[in-house]
XYZ file of C-alpha atoms in Angstrom:
294
model
C -69.214 -29.494 45.238
C -69.964 -33.020 46.425
C -66.660 -34.820 46.600
C -68.154 -38.177 47.520
C -69.344 -39.018 43.991
C -66.245 -37.276 42.640
C -64.041 -39.759 44.410
C -66.172 -42.556 43.048
C -65.747 -41.338 39.483
C -61.996 -40.929 39.906
C -61.512 -44.468 41.139
C -63.988 -46.199 38.865
C -63.383 -44.363 35.608
C -61.714 -45.899 32.576
C -58.528 -43.838 32.672
C -55.415 -45.957 33.405
C -54.141 -43.148 35.623
C -57.211 -43.155 37.892
C -55.884 -45.722 40.393
C -52.693 -43.701 40.774
C -54.694 -40.589 41.684
C -56.813 -42.407 44.238
C -54.370 -42.609 47.115
C -53.086 -38.993 47.082
C -56.677 -37.696 47.268
C -57.352 -39.952 50.234
C -54.126 -38.956 51.945
C -55.238 -35.329 51.676
C -58.570 -36.268 53.254
C -56.729 -38.024 56.055
C -54.615 -34.943 56.717
C -57.728 -32.783 56.797
C -59.834 -35.014 58.982
C -57.907 -37.512 61.095
C -55.650 -34.920 62.721
C -58.474 -32.498 63.653
C -60.259 -35.378 65.423
C -57.789 -35.022 68.272
C -58.219 -31.253 68.233
C -61.997 -31.622 68.456
C -61.885 -33.644 71.661
C -59.152 -31.486 73.172
C -60.997 -28.267 72.311
C -64.248 -29.578 73.739
C -62.504 -30.579 76.967
C -60.754 -27.217 77.162
C -64.049 -25.363 76.868
C -65.212 -27.088 80.010
C -61.873 -27.035 81.793
C -61.484 -23.273 81.530
C -64.805 -22.680 83.276
C -65.128 -25.729 85.501
C -61.553 -25.540 86.773
C -62.048 -21.859 87.593
C -65.081 -22.777 89.640
C -63.157 -25.483 91.487
C -60.345 -23.044 92.219
C -62.922 -20.525 93.401
C -64.216 -22.953 95.976
C -60.663 -23.901 96.994
C -61.162 -27.626 96.384
C -58.330 -29.951 95.368
C -59.415 -33.431 94.290
C -58.109 -36.692 92.914
C -59.448 -35.515 89.558
C -56.435 -33.221 89.202
C -54.147 -36.254 89.471
C -55.957 -38.581 87.073
C -58.111 -36.300 84.928
C -55.399 -35.315 82.449
C -54.100 -38.842 81.890
C -57.648 -40.181 81.505
C -58.488 -37.564 78.879
C -55.221 -38.329 77.082
C -55.742 -42.080 76.935
C -59.336 -41.737 75.697
C -58.153 -39.338 72.993
C -55.475 -41.762 71.805
C -57.800 -44.775 71.827
C -60.387 -42.753 69.911
C -57.768 -41.824 67.338
C -56.607 -45.438 67.028
C -60.213 -46.529 66.558
C -60.633 -44.007 63.731
C -57.326 -44.960 62.129
C -58.136 -48.659 62.407
C -61.524 -48.263 60.805
C -60.148 -46.116 58.011
C -57.335 -48.649 57.522
C -59.852 -51.469 57.217
C -62.750 -49.760 55.433
C -61.397 -46.476 54.090
C -59.595 -47.680 50.974
C -56.100 -46.532 51.855
C -56.814 -43.332 53.790
C -54.717 -44.685 56.657
C -51.679 -46.795 55.848
C -50.130 -49.578 57.888
C -47.327 -47.191 58.863
C -49.883 -44.613 60.075
C -51.653 -47.229 62.148
C -48.435 -48.581 63.645
C -47.355 -45.087 64.654
C -50.729 -44.382 66.275
C -50.622 -47.647 68.202
C -47.306 -46.570 69.710
C -48.882 -43.285 70.831
C -51.810 -45.161 72.334
C -49.475 -47.499 74.212
C -47.586 -44.535 75.651
C -50.860 -42.961 76.816
C -51.977 -46.259 78.366
C -48.705 -46.539 80.277
C -48.997 -42.970 81.569
C -52.623 -43.559 82.529
C -51.774 -46.682 84.502
C -48.933 -44.887 86.305
C -51.213 -41.974 87.193
C -53.969 -44.233 88.465
C -51.577 -46.306 90.548
C -50.104 -43.141 92.058
C -53.555 -41.946 93.127
C -54.955 -45.376 93.950
C -54.626 -45.057 97.725
C -56.646 -41.825 97.693
C -59.541 -43.391 95.800
C -62.574 -44.928 97.507
C -63.280 -48.610 96.907
C -65.834 -47.904 94.181
C -63.382 -45.769 92.211
C -60.646 -48.357 92.685
C -62.904 -51.028 91.217
C -63.777 -48.816 88.258
C -60.075 -48.037 87.750
C -59.334 -51.757 87.584
C -62.119 -52.216 85.031
C -60.705 -49.401 82.886
C -57.181 -50.819 83.042
C -58.416 -54.321 82.218
C -60.352 -52.949 79.254
C -57.260 -51.184 77.947
C -55.523 -54.538 78.212
C -57.849 -55.790 75.451
C -56.142 -53.573 72.878
C -53.595 -56.280 72.014
C -56.269 -58.818 71.122
C -58.261 -56.206 69.168
C -55.173 -55.360 67.143
C -54.382 -59.022 66.556
C -57.863 -59.572 65.126
C -57.449 -56.581 62.828
C -53.994 -57.622 61.652
C -55.026 -61.208 60.970
C -58.098 -60.101 59.039
C -60.334 -62.170 61.313
C -62.146 -59.154 62.781
C -64.518 -57.235 60.514
C -64.232 -53.419 60.550
C -67.443 -52.709 62.462
C -66.673 -55.463 64.969
C -63.259 -53.930 65.649
C -64.927 -50.536 65.930
C -67.320 -51.891 68.566
C -64.417 -53.414 70.495
C -62.693 -50.041 70.673
C -65.993 -48.512 71.803
C -66.037 -50.944 74.718
C -62.544 -49.832 75.733
C -63.447 -46.158 75.913
C -66.818 -46.936 77.493
C -64.968 -48.428 80.471
C -63.009 -45.214 81.053
C -65.930 -42.841 81.578
C -67.414 -44.389 84.745
C -63.965 -44.233 86.349
C -63.420 -40.650 85.199
C -66.784 -39.589 86.618
C -66.179 -41.430 89.897
C -62.683 -39.998 90.370
C -63.868 -36.481 89.587
C -66.508 -36.728 92.298
C -64.103 -37.790 95.066
C -64.331 -35.314 97.926
C -66.555 -32.922 96.021
C -69.271 -30.783 97.540
C -72.760 -30.996 96.099
C -72.086 -27.733 94.264
C -69.020 -29.032 92.467
C -70.584 -32.438 91.869
C -73.202 -30.695 89.760
C -70.485 -29.193 87.560
C -68.743 -32.547 87.213
C -71.975 -34.260 86.161
C -72.733 -31.633 83.502
C -69.188 -31.730 82.198
C -69.228 -35.526 82.024
C -72.408 -35.573 79.941
C -70.840 -33.184 77.434
C -67.635 -35.242 77.351
C -69.719 -38.278 76.446
C -71.243 -36.229 73.635
C -67.781 -35.449 72.294
C -66.940 -39.151 72.457
C -69.957 -39.962 70.297
C -68.983 -37.312 67.756
C -65.604 -39.036 67.565
C -67.439 -42.238 66.685
C -69.429 -40.589 63.911
C -66.322 -39.202 62.248
C -64.629 -42.300 60.723
C -67.922 -43.970 59.799
C -68.815 -41.118 57.453
C -65.277 -40.544 56.199
C -64.774 -44.195 55.254
C -67.865 -44.009 53.074
C -66.679 -40.773 51.485
C -63.492 -42.488 50.312
C -65.589 -45.207 48.652
C -67.786 -42.897 46.634
C -70.044 -41.840 49.496
C -72.120 -44.994 49.942
C -72.420 -46.160 53.540
C -73.067 -49.774 54.402
C -76.258 -50.551 56.293
C -74.197 -51.224 59.421
C -72.281 -47.960 59.112
C -75.412 -45.899 58.655
C -77.189 -47.610 61.557
C -74.249 -47.091 63.915
C -73.858 -43.512 62.728
C -77.533 -42.783 63.467
C -77.251 -44.391 66.912
C -74.201 -42.261 67.703
C -75.981 -39.081 66.615
C -79.020 -39.922 68.745
C -76.828 -40.637 71.751
C -74.764 -37.502 71.232
C -77.822 -35.255 71.090
C -79.248 -36.861 74.195
C -75.974 -36.267 76.076
C -75.996 -32.635 74.939
C -79.526 -32.244 76.216
C -78.690 -33.862 79.552
C -75.461 -31.889 79.919
C -77.245 -28.608 79.258
C -79.652 -29.069 82.145
C -79.769 -25.899 84.300
C -79.380 -28.001 87.431
C -75.721 -28.595 86.557
C -74.874 -24.947 85.902
C -76.269 -23.063 88.878
C -72.864 -21.771 90.013
C -71.313 -20.812 86.668
C -72.649 -20.254 83.139
C -72.774 -23.389 81.009
C -69.451 -23.254 79.077
C -70.890 -25.294 76.207
C -73.811 -23.027 75.348
C -71.907 -20.847 72.859
C -70.728 -23.903 70.941
C -74.021 -25.784 70.910
C -76.014 -22.714 69.844
C -73.544 -21.606 67.168
C -74.219 -21.558 63.439
C -71.239 -23.857 62.959
C -72.738 -26.528 65.199
C -76.128 -26.112 63.523
C -74.419 -26.731 60.194
C -72.749 -29.811 61.611
C -76.111 -31.157 62.787
C -77.586 -30.485 59.348
C -74.861 -32.675 57.819
C -75.577 -35.387 60.384
C -79.261 -35.273 59.417
C -78.380 -35.410 55.741
C -76.208 -38.488 56.241
C -78.904 -40.265 58.254
C -81.588 -39.402 55.677
C -79.558 -40.762 52.747
C -81.363 -43.692 51.158
C -79.695 -47.086 51.375
C -77.254 -47.613 48.521
C -77.154 -43.919 47.623
C -74.056 -41.725 48.055
C -73.935 -39.292 50.967
C -74.294 -35.733 49.679
C -71.901 -34.154 52.184
C -68.639 -32.544 51.170
C -65.710 -34.093 53.089
C -64.065 -30.731 53.741
C -67.316 -29.299 55.087
C -67.717 -32.356 57.308
C -64.312 -31.612 58.793
C -64.864 -27.886 59.261
């Protein structure tokens, strides 16, 4: 059953009770989809960590990555979640409330603080290049206050705010890659590079998520900007998957992402991506919200 048009009928129909039904349906969608976003990124990272960390332990190497890797992953996850919540607050017709957004901002701030403490603790062990990239990442996180102010004042359009959050997370990945490579042998550097490409893929999936969901809460019709950005994210994500799957990165251990990327579940996910991209302008997306989540 296509719930996109169903939502549209419920909110646009003539029944006086329709507006009262609108929000509970959207709250259910939020519970189904916003919370698993964090699980998606964490699960993806765990798939790599279980194999890549074992390889690092096998070679007896201890790097700066162990000091900053966890806090970097955590802060990216929280910023990604705030980006999704912000977009759904602005463009998702009540899926995320002001209280939800305020609570998420507090979680993001806590992750930012922990990240900065972790980076400062490891700063002396980082080479100059990594130190510079750390400063860029911290400065980018410092832009969150102005992004939020633009959202709260109504002066920043949803897709513009979305792009601003993208810039924040974009600044974290070069530092994460650089820190992970500190002191690594060529063998382990290959694993880090492959893992980083797949992490970037997960980041792009996180960007696709709220763009499609916001449209689903409005009857399934994506704006031209939403559909364009969605298609760009899908293209980038598939390229990162292709790069991350290169055999040159996985000469020492089996690629830990292969089972996921070759699964029927992931194939179904890609089919939904294709369906969303192929939807004609002004027409509702024919993807069931629950299926999109699963």
